[in-house]
Structure formats: C-alpha cells, structure tokens
PDB file of C-alpha atoms in Angstrom:
ATOM      1  CA  GLU A 188      80.794 102.537  78.131  1.00 67.00           C
ATOM      2  CA  THR A 189      81.902 106.026  79.144  1.00 72.00           C
ATOM      3  CA  GLY A 190      81.546 107.753  75.783  1.00 86.00           C
ATOM      4  CA  VAL A 191      85.206 108.796  75.946  1.00 93.00           C
ATOM      5  CA  THR A 192      87.308 107.640  73.018  1.00 94.00           C
ATOM      6  CA  GLN A 193      91.040 107.798  72.381  1.00 96.00           C
ATOM      7  CA  SER A 194      93.214 107.329  69.319  1.00 96.00           C
ATOM      8  CA  PRO A 195      95.350 105.601  68.384  1.00 96.00           C
ATOM      9  CA  THR A 196      95.087 102.520  70.597  1.00 95.00           C
ATOM     10  CA  HIS A 197      98.767 101.650  70.225  1.00 96.00           C
ATOM     11  CA  LEU A 198     101.774 103.591  69.017  1.00 96.00           C
ATOM     12  CA  ILE A 199     105.476 102.883  68.610  1.00 98.00           C
ATOM     13  CA  LYS A 200     107.966 105.758  68.419  1.00 98.00           C
ATOM     14  CA  THR A 201     111.721 106.159  68.702  1.00 98.00           C
ATOM     15  CA  ARG A 202     113.581 108.273  71.211  1.00 98.00           C
ATOM     16  CA  GLY A 203     113.670 111.946  70.268  1.00 98.00           C
ATOM     17  CA  GLN A 204     110.521 111.865  68.158  1.00 98.00           C
ATOM     18  CA  GLN A 205     107.313 113.773  68.849  1.00 98.00           C
ATOM     19  CA  VAL A 206     103.859 112.237  69.356  1.00 98.00           C
ATOM     20  CA  THR A 207     100.257 113.487  69.438  1.00 98.00           C
ATOM     21  CA  LEU A 208      97.557 111.539  71.223  1.00 98.00           C
ATOM     22  CA  ARG A 209      93.886 112.356  70.787  1.00 98.00           C
ATOM     23  CA  CYS A 210      90.830 112.171  73.005  1.00 96.00           C
ATOM     24  CA  SER A 211      87.152 112.762  72.368  1.00 94.00           C
ATOM     25  CA  SER A 212      85.198 113.663  75.486  1.00 90.00           C
ATOM     26  CA  GLN A 213      81.588 113.057  76.340  1.00 84.00           C
ATOM     27  CA  SER A 214      79.325 115.657  74.798  1.00 82.00           C
ATOM     28  CA  GLY A 215      78.821 118.563  77.177  1.00 83.00           C
ATOM     29  CA  HIS A 216      81.845 117.818  79.353  1.00 85.00           C
ATOM     30  CA  ASN A 217      83.883 120.981  79.814  1.00 84.00           C
ATOM     31  CA  THR A 218      86.960 119.452  81.431  1.00 88.00           C
ATOM     32  CA  VAL A 219      89.546 116.968  80.218  1.00 92.00           C
ATOM     33  CA  SER A 220      92.398 115.493  82.232  1.00 93.00           C
ATOM     34  CA  TRP A 221      95.362 113.446  81.051  1.00 96.00           C
ATOM     35  CA  TYR A 222      97.148 110.768  83.044  1.00 96.00           C
ATOM     36  CA  GLN A 223     100.227 108.635  82.474  1.00 97.00           C
ATOM     37  CA  GLN A 224     100.151 105.054  83.741  1.00 95.00           C
ATOM     38  CA  ALA A 225     103.481 103.262  83.738  1.00 94.00           C
ATOM     39  CA  LEU A 226     103.483  99.476  83.864  1.00 90.00           C
ATOM     40  CA  GLY A 227     102.479  98.234  87.317  1.00 88.00           C
ATOM     41  CA  GLN A 228     101.693 101.719  88.627  1.00 92.00           C
ATOM     42  CA  GLY A 229      98.640 103.839  89.253  1.00 93.00           C
ATOM     43  CA  PRO A 230      97.839 106.694  86.877  1.00 94.00           C
ATOM     44  CA  GLN A 231      99.803 109.924  87.412  1.00 95.00           C
ATOM     45  CA  PHE A 232      98.150 113.278  86.709  1.00 93.00           C
ATOM     46  CA  ILE A 233      99.766 115.168  83.812  1.00 95.00           C
ATOM     47  CA  PHE A 234      97.470 118.174  83.401  1.00 92.00           C
ATOM     48  CA  GLN A 235      93.878 119.277  83.100  1.00 91.00           C
ATOM     49  CA  TYR A 236      92.097 121.608  80.687  1.00 90.00           C
ATOM     50  CA  TYR A 237      88.934 123.475  81.602  1.00 86.00           C
ATOM     51  CA  ARG A 238      87.110 125.434  78.920  1.00 86.00           C
ATOM     52  CA  GLU A 239      90.212 125.273  76.681  1.00 89.00           C
ATOM     53  CA  GLU A 240      92.603 126.674  79.299  1.00 91.00           C
ATOM     54  CA  GLU A 241      95.161 124.705  81.317  1.00 90.00           C
ATOM     55  CA  ASN A 242      93.771 124.269  84.816  1.00 86.00           C
ATOM     56  CA  GLY A 243      96.589 122.603  86.693  1.00 87.00           C
ATOM     57  CA  ARG A 244      99.630 120.486  85.949  1.00 89.00           C
ATOM     58  CA  GLY A 245     101.291 117.603  87.694  1.00 89.00           C
ATOM     59  CA  ASN A 246     105.007 116.959  87.969  1.00 91.00           C
ATOM     60  CA  PHE A 247     105.696 116.651  84.238  1.00 95.00           C
ATOM     61  CA  PRO A 248     108.172 118.700  82.168  1.00 96.00           C
ATOM     62  CA  PRO A 249     107.105 121.310  79.590  1.00 96.00           C
ATOM     63  CA  ARG A 250     107.708 118.905  76.708  1.00 97.00           C
ATOM     64  CA  PHE A 251     104.299 117.510  77.704  1.00 98.00           C
ATOM     65  CA  SER A 252     101.705 119.925  76.353  1.00 96.00           C
ATOM     66  CA  GLY A 253      98.035 119.860  75.524  1.00 96.00           C
ATOM     67  CA  LEU A 254      95.160 121.453  73.734  1.00 95.00           C
ATOM     68  CA  GLN A 255      91.409 121.362  74.238  1.00 94.00           C
ATOM     69  CA  PHE A 256      89.013 122.287  71.446  1.00 92.00           C
ATOM     70  CA  PRO A 257      85.414 123.561  71.525  1.00 88.00           C
ATOM     71  CA  ASN A 258      84.138 120.352  69.913  1.00 85.00           C
ATOM     72  CA  TYR A 259      84.978 118.275  73.049  1.00 83.00           C
ATOM     73  CA  SER A 260      88.190 116.897  71.550  1.00 91.00           C
ATOM     74  CA  SER A 261      91.652 117.318  73.012  1.00 95.00           C
ATOM     75  CA  GLU A 262      95.285 116.457  72.347  1.00 97.00           C
ATOM     76  CA  LEU A 263      98.313 115.482  74.364  1.00 98.00           C
ATOM     77  CA  ASN A 264     101.624 116.306  72.703  1.00 98.00           C
ATOM     78  CA  VAL A 265     104.952 114.958  73.859  1.00 98.00           C
ATOM     79  CA  ASN A 266     108.179 116.288  72.357  1.00 97.00           C
ATOM     80  CA  ALA A 267     111.658 114.770  72.471  1.00 98.00           C
ATOM     81  CA  LEU A 268     110.394 111.352  73.526  1.00 98.00           C
ATOM     82  CA  GLU A 269     112.381 109.443  76.132  1.00 98.00           C
ATOM     83  CA  LEU A 270     112.368 105.739  76.872  1.00 97.00           C
ATOM     84  CA  ASP A 271     110.613 106.411  80.204  1.00 97.00           C
ATOM     85  CA  ASP A 272     107.675 107.935  78.341  1.00 98.00           C
ATOM     86  CA  SER A 273     106.580 104.405  77.453  1.00 98.00           C
ATOM     87  CA  ALA A 274     103.237 104.035  79.221  1.00 97.00           C
ATOM     88  CA  LEU A 275      99.470 103.897  78.892  1.00 95.00           C
ATOM     89  CA  TYR A 276      98.087 107.413  78.438  1.00 97.00           C
ATOM     90  CA  LEU A 277      94.570 107.936  79.707  1.00 96.00           C
ATOM     91  CA  CYS A 278      92.267 110.841  79.171  1.00 95.00           C
ATOM     92  CA  ALA A 279      89.292 111.522  81.371  1.00 93.00           C
ATOM     93  CA  SER A 280      86.439 113.884  80.718  1.00 90.00           C
ATOM     94  CA  SER A 281      84.202 115.381  83.337  1.00 86.00           C
ATOM     95  CA  LEU A 282      81.524 117.940  83.868  1.00 74.00           C
ATOM     96  CA  VAL A 283      82.420 120.390  86.578  1.00 71.00           C
ATOM     97  CA  ALA A 284      79.322 121.652  88.330  1.00 68.00           C
ATOM     98  CA  GLY A 285      79.878 123.428  91.582  1.00 67.00           C
ATOM     99  CA  ARG A 286      82.290 121.539  93.805  1.00 66.00           C
ATOM    100  CA  GLN A 287      81.655 118.029  92.561  1.00 70.00           C
ATOM    101  CA  GLU A 288      83.264 116.347  89.606  1.00 76.00           C
ATOM    102  CA  THR A 289      83.406 112.781  88.377  1.00 82.00           C
ATOM    103  CA  GLN A 290      86.003 111.769  85.818  1.00 87.00           C
ATOM    104  CA  TYR A 291      85.186 109.213  83.140  1.00 89.00           C
ATOM    105  CA  PHE A 292      88.131 107.531  81.484  1.00 93.00           C
ATOM    106  CA  GLY A 293      88.768 106.460  77.939  1.00 94.00           C
ATOM    107  CA  PRO A 294      90.411 103.130  77.030  1.00 93.00           C
ATOM    108  CA  GLY A 295      93.870 104.684  76.731  1.00 95.00           C
ATOM    109  CA  THR A 296      96.680 104.852  74.194  1.00 96.00           C
ATOM    110  CA  ARG A 297      99.613 102.560  74.800  1.00 96.00           C
ATOM    111  CA  LEU A 298     102.863 104.259  73.749  1.00 97.00           C
ATOM    112  CA  LEU A 299     106.117 102.372  73.330  1.00 98.00           C
ATOM    113  CA  VAL A 300     109.310 104.385  72.884  1.00 98.00           C
ATOM    114  CA  LEU A 301     112.271 102.481  71.480  1.00 97.00           C
TER     115      LEU A 301
ATOM    116  CA  ALA B 203     100.149 116.843  99.685  1.00 75.00           C
ATOM    117  CA  GLN B 204      97.483 114.245  99.206  1.00 82.00           C
ATOM    118  CA  SER B 205      98.392 110.580  98.912  1.00 90.00           C
ATOM    119  CA  VAL B 206      96.716 107.182  98.704  1.00 94.00           C
ATOM    120  CA  THR B 207      97.988 103.878 100.047  1.00 96.00           C
ATOM    121  CA  GLN B 208      96.711 100.510  98.940  1.00 97.00           C
ATOM    122  CA  PRO B 209      98.605  98.116 101.222  1.00 96.00           C
ATOM    123  CA  ASP B 210      97.760  94.938  99.326  1.00 95.00           C
ATOM    124  CA  ILE B 211      99.484  94.567  95.967  1.00 96.00           C
ATOM    125  CA  HIS B 212      97.888  91.187  95.214  1.00 96.00           C
ATOM    126  CA  ILE B 213      94.847  89.454  96.684  1.00 97.00           C
ATOM    127  CA  THR B 214      93.495  86.018  95.799  1.00 97.00           C
ATOM    128  CA  VAL B 215      89.995  84.938  96.786  1.00 97.00           C
ATOM    129  CA  SER B 216      87.787  81.998  95.885  1.00 97.00           C
ATOM    130  CA  GLU B 217      84.706  82.605  93.813  1.00 97.00           C
ATOM    131  CA  GLY B 218      81.750  83.192  96.111  1.00 97.00           C
ATOM    132  CA  ALA B 219      83.915  84.406  98.979  1.00 98.00           C
ATOM    133  CA  SER B 220      83.716  87.916 100.384  1.00 97.00           C
ATOM    134  CA  LEU B 221      86.203  90.593  99.453  1.00 97.00           C
ATOM    135  CA  GLU B 222      87.659  93.657 101.129  1.00 98.00           C
ATOM    136  CA  LEU B 223      90.261  95.864  99.468  1.00 98.00           C
ATOM    137  CA  ARG B 224      91.959  98.413 101.685  1.00 98.00           C
ATOM    138  CA  CYS B 225      92.563 102.056 100.929  1.00 97.00           C
ATOM    139  CA  ASN B 226      94.032 104.716 103.196  1.00 96.00           C
ATOM    140  CA  TYR B 227      94.374 108.332 102.221  1.00 94.00           C
ATOM    141  CA  SER B 228      96.207 111.373 103.449  1.00 89.00           C
ATOM    142  CA  TYR B 229      94.593 114.736 102.936  1.00 81.00           C
ATOM    143  CA  GLY B 230      94.109 117.847 105.025  1.00 71.00           C
ATOM    144  CA  ALA B 231      90.334 117.989 104.722  1.00 74.00           C
ATOM    145  CA  THR B 232      87.461 115.765 103.738  1.00 72.00           C
ATOM    146  CA  PRO B 233      88.326 114.518 100.280  1.00 82.00           C
ATOM    147  CA  TYR B 234      86.374 113.169  97.393  1.00 87.00           C
ATOM    148  CA  LEU B 235      87.056 109.416  97.184  1.00 92.00           C
ATOM    149  CA  PHE B 236      86.733 107.028  94.288  1.00 93.00           C
ATOM    150  CA  TRP B 237      87.234 103.396  93.382  1.00 97.00           C
ATOM    151  CA  TYR B 238      88.035 102.447  89.788  1.00 96.00           C
ATOM    152  CA  VAL B 239      88.534  99.038  88.208  1.00 97.00           C
ATOM    153  CA  GLN B 240      90.829  98.261  85.295  1.00 95.00           C
ATOM    154  CA  SER B 241      90.692  95.072  83.269  1.00 91.00           C
ATOM    155  CA  PRO B 242      93.853  94.040  81.387  1.00 84.00           C
ATOM    156  CA  GLY B 243      94.662  96.446  78.574  1.00 76.00           C
ATOM    157  CA  GLN B 244      91.632  98.588  79.332  1.00 82.00           C
ATOM    158  CA  GLY B 245      90.894 102.019  80.716  1.00 86.00           C
ATOM    159  CA  LEU B 246      89.456 102.740  84.152  1.00 92.00           C
ATOM    160  CA  GLN B 247      85.813 102.125  84.994  1.00 93.00           C
ATOM    161  CA  LEU B 248      84.249 103.992  87.897  1.00 92.00           C
ATOM    162  CA  LEU B 249      82.858 101.636  90.540  1.00 96.00           C
ATOM    163  CA  LEU B 250      81.683 104.177  93.115  1.00 94.00           C
ATOM    164  CA  LYS B 251      82.375 107.568  94.633  1.00 91.00           C
ATOM    165  CA  TYR B 252      82.010 109.440  97.906  1.00 91.00           C
ATOM    166  CA  PHE B 253      81.457 113.167  98.083  1.00 85.00           C
ATOM    167  CA  SER B 254      79.524 113.668 101.301  1.00 82.00           C
ATOM    168  CA  GLY B 255      76.586 112.351 103.301  1.00 85.00           C
ATOM    169  CA  ASP B 256      76.057 108.668 104.004  1.00 88.00           C
ATOM    170  CA  THR B 257      79.438 107.103 104.644  1.00 91.00           C
ATOM    171  CA  LEU B 258      78.407 103.770 103.111  1.00 96.00           C
ATOM    172  CA  VAL B 259      78.187 104.123  99.350  1.00 96.00           C
ATOM    173  CA  GLN B 260      76.870 101.629  96.867  1.00 96.00           C
ATOM    174  CA  GLY B 261      78.388 101.144  93.450  1.00 96.00           C
ATOM    175  CA  ILE B 262      78.025  99.062  90.358  1.00 95.00           C
ATOM    176  CA  LYS B 263      78.533  95.301  90.123  1.00 94.00           C
ATOM    177  CA  GLY B 264      77.508  94.781  93.770  1.00 96.00           C
ATOM    178  CA  PHE B 265      80.426  96.722  95.270  1.00 97.00           C
ATOM    179  CA  GLU B 266      80.195  99.032  98.250  1.00 98.00           C
ATOM    180  CA  ALA B 267      82.674 101.145 100.179  1.00 98.00           C
ATOM    181  CA  GLU B 268      82.677 102.752 103.587  1.00 96.00           C
ATOM    182  CA  PHE B 269      84.284 106.080 104.397  1.00 94.00           C
ATOM    183  CA  LYS B 270      85.785 106.160 107.887  1.00 94.00           C
ATOM    184  CA  ARG B 271      87.123 109.589 108.720  1.00 91.00           C
ATOM    185  CA  SER B 272      88.747 108.502 111.991  1.00 91.00           C
ATOM    186  CA  GLN B 273      90.800 105.889 110.153  1.00 93.00           C
ATOM    187  CA  SER B 274      91.328 107.865 106.925  1.00 93.00           C
ATOM    188  CA  SER B 275      90.097 104.812 105.086  1.00 95.00           C
ATOM    189  CA  PHE B 276      87.770 104.020 102.209  1.00 97.00           C
ATOM    190  CA  ASN B 277      87.725 100.228 101.925  1.00 98.00           C
ATOM    191  CA  LEU B 278      85.963  98.467  99.072  1.00 98.00           C
ATOM    192  CA  ARG B 279      83.822  95.404  99.789  1.00 98.00           C
ATOM    193  CA  LYS B 280      81.803  92.803  97.961  1.00 98.00           C
ATOM    194  CA  PRO B 281      79.899  90.025  99.729  1.00 97.00           C
ATOM    195  CA  SER B 282      80.347  87.395  97.012  1.00 97.00           C
ATOM    196  CA  VAL B 283      83.042  87.616  94.374  1.00 97.00           C
ATOM    197  CA  HIS B 284      82.473  86.451  90.796  1.00 97.00           C
ATOM    198  CA  TRP B 285      85.220  85.207  88.475  1.00 96.00           C
ATOM    199  CA  SER B 286      84.609  88.238  86.255  1.00 95.00           C
ATOM    200  CA  ASP B 287      85.729  90.516  89.116  1.00 97.00           C
ATOM    201  CA  ALA B 288      89.361  89.562  88.498  1.00 96.00           C
ATOM    202  CA  ALA B 289      91.042  92.857  87.591  1.00 97.00           C
ATOM    203  CA  GLU B 290      93.116  95.641  89.106  1.00 97.00           C
ATOM    204  CA  TYR B 291      91.431  98.016  91.513  1.00 98.00           C
ATOM    205  CA  PHE B 292      92.498 101.584  92.142  1.00 97.00           C
ATOM    206  CA  CYS B 293      91.508 103.898  94.955  1.00 97.00           C
ATOM    207  CA  ALA B 294      91.773 107.616  94.228  1.00 94.00           C
ATOM    208  CA  VAL B 295      91.393 110.852  96.142  1.00 91.00           C
ATOM    209  CA  GLY B 296      90.593 114.276  94.772  1.00 84.00           C
ATOM    210  CA  PRO B 297      90.679 117.693  96.396  1.00 65.00           C
ATOM    211  CA  ILE B 298      87.578 119.716  97.012  1.00 56.00           C
ATOM    212  CA  THR B 299      88.161 122.663  94.727  1.00 55.00           C
ATOM    213  CA  GLY B 300      85.980 124.488  92.349  1.00 49.00           C
ATOM    214  CA  GLY B 301      86.702 124.162  88.654  1.00 46.00           C
ATOM    215  CA  GLY B 302      88.868 121.059  88.701  1.00 54.00           C
ATOM    216  CA  ASN B 303      89.537 117.864  90.490  1.00 66.00           C
ATOM    217  CA  LYS B 304      92.959 116.282  90.063  1.00 83.00           C
ATOM    218  CA  LEU B 305      92.890 112.660  91.102  1.00 89.00           C
ATOM    219  CA  THR B 306      95.709 111.039  93.051  1.00 91.00           C
ATOM    220  CA  PHE B 307      95.724 107.268  92.668  1.00 94.00           C
ATOM    221  CA  GLY B 308      97.076 104.470  94.755  1.00 96.00           C
ATOM    222  CA  THR B 309      99.340 101.854  93.214  1.00 96.00           C
ATOM    223  CA  GLY B 310      96.472  99.413  92.816  1.00 97.00           C
ATOM    224  CA  THR B 311      95.481  95.975  94.091  1.00 98.00           C
ATOM    225  CA  GLN B 312      95.492  93.073  91.663  1.00 97.00           C
ATOM    226  CA  LEU B 313      92.592  90.719  92.386  1.00 97.00           C
ATOM    227  CA  LYS B 314      92.770  87.094  91.352  1.00 97.00           C
ATOM    228  CA  VAL B 315      89.669  84.885  91.662  1.00 97.00           C
ATOM    229  CA  GLU B 316      90.076  81.151  92.047  1.00 96.00           C
ATOM    230  CA  LEU B 317      87.301  78.976  90.677  1.00 91.00           C
TER     231      LEU B 317
END
C-alpha cells in the first residue's frame, strides 16, 4: 500500500472530448509525476510537478496538462482526446530530498477512448 | 538520452526454481536504478532500488539485484520463485538531478510460474 490514490479507476470517453484524472499523493510528498502506459508497454513519462510548478515534460503534446495543489492532490487534463490516448494513466508521488528520490505509484486510471 | 532494455519479453519458470530477469541501461553517468512489479490491472509496486554504495541490493519479497557498471546491467534475482510472483516486471532508470527524477522504463518482462 503506497498511500497514493487515483480516481476514477476506469473511464470511457469519445474522441474529441476532454478528461480530468485525479491523484492524491502521500502526505508530505512535494512531487508528483504522471505516466502513460499503453497496453503491452512500459510507462512513458508525461510530466512532473514539484511544489505546484511543472518540473519537466516528456514527449507529449500541450493538450496534456496538469495541476498540483497544496493539499497533495493533482490533476491530469487531456483535451481533444484521440484514440491513441487509450491507456493506463499512473501517477507517482515522491519526496525529493537532496539528490535521491523514490517514486511511489498509485493503482492507475484506465482510459478508453472510442 | 537514457534508455532501458529488458531483452526477455516472457519468461516461464517452475515454482521453487531460481529466477533472473535481465536489465541493461544506457546512461552517461551512474544512474539511479529501480525494479517495479505490476500485477494484472494494478499499479506499480517498488521491489528495490539502487542509488549508490553496495552493488548488491536487497528488496521486498525475497528479491535482490546486482548493479554491474562494466556491463551496464541491473539484473533481478530470486533464489526460489513462488506462484504469487507471476506478474510483469519493469526495470527503470532515473537521472541524478536535484529536484526531480524522471523515470525511463523498459518494456517489461512477463513472468509466468508453473506449478
């Protein structure tokens, strides 16, 4: 049990719609990262937020955006959904202290775009 | 750019047999290395991690991994596999930077355990 929760667990959307996924980090963790895991693949880094500011982005278009709040919750927003956005979306929270960081993952939200 | 290779897509072992899952990484300096396990429909659980120091690291559930700089490898081992170990295993590498650690994952190895 990592103490990281995500909602909803499953979601079905149609192409062109917008979606918001939510994550609740472990208390005290100041960093949240989001990953996309397509079927049969390893997770791909989308972006990371550190103290409510974006702290790096992977190779994802601007229609993927995020927010981090002071209460250890965060959101991943995806606009103009495409069929290829169907995947398991994982958030991971971590406490950055010096140069070491360990990421703890939530159970994920499975998104299906029709 | 950093990358991770897990050469074995599927591995099948008998319960009680030993296990070794291979992981090779590409990175310009000494990386942080991790092994995660994912059961069907679940998130990722951290098995173990290497930051520095002793190159043989112990993890949960009886797993261990050895960092070999000369081979750019971080193989995962378990002396005796249990049926409950059947899952997908991911090796990941992260850069040594302050204020953030973006993980790069391999494509995973699916472990099947025969009773």
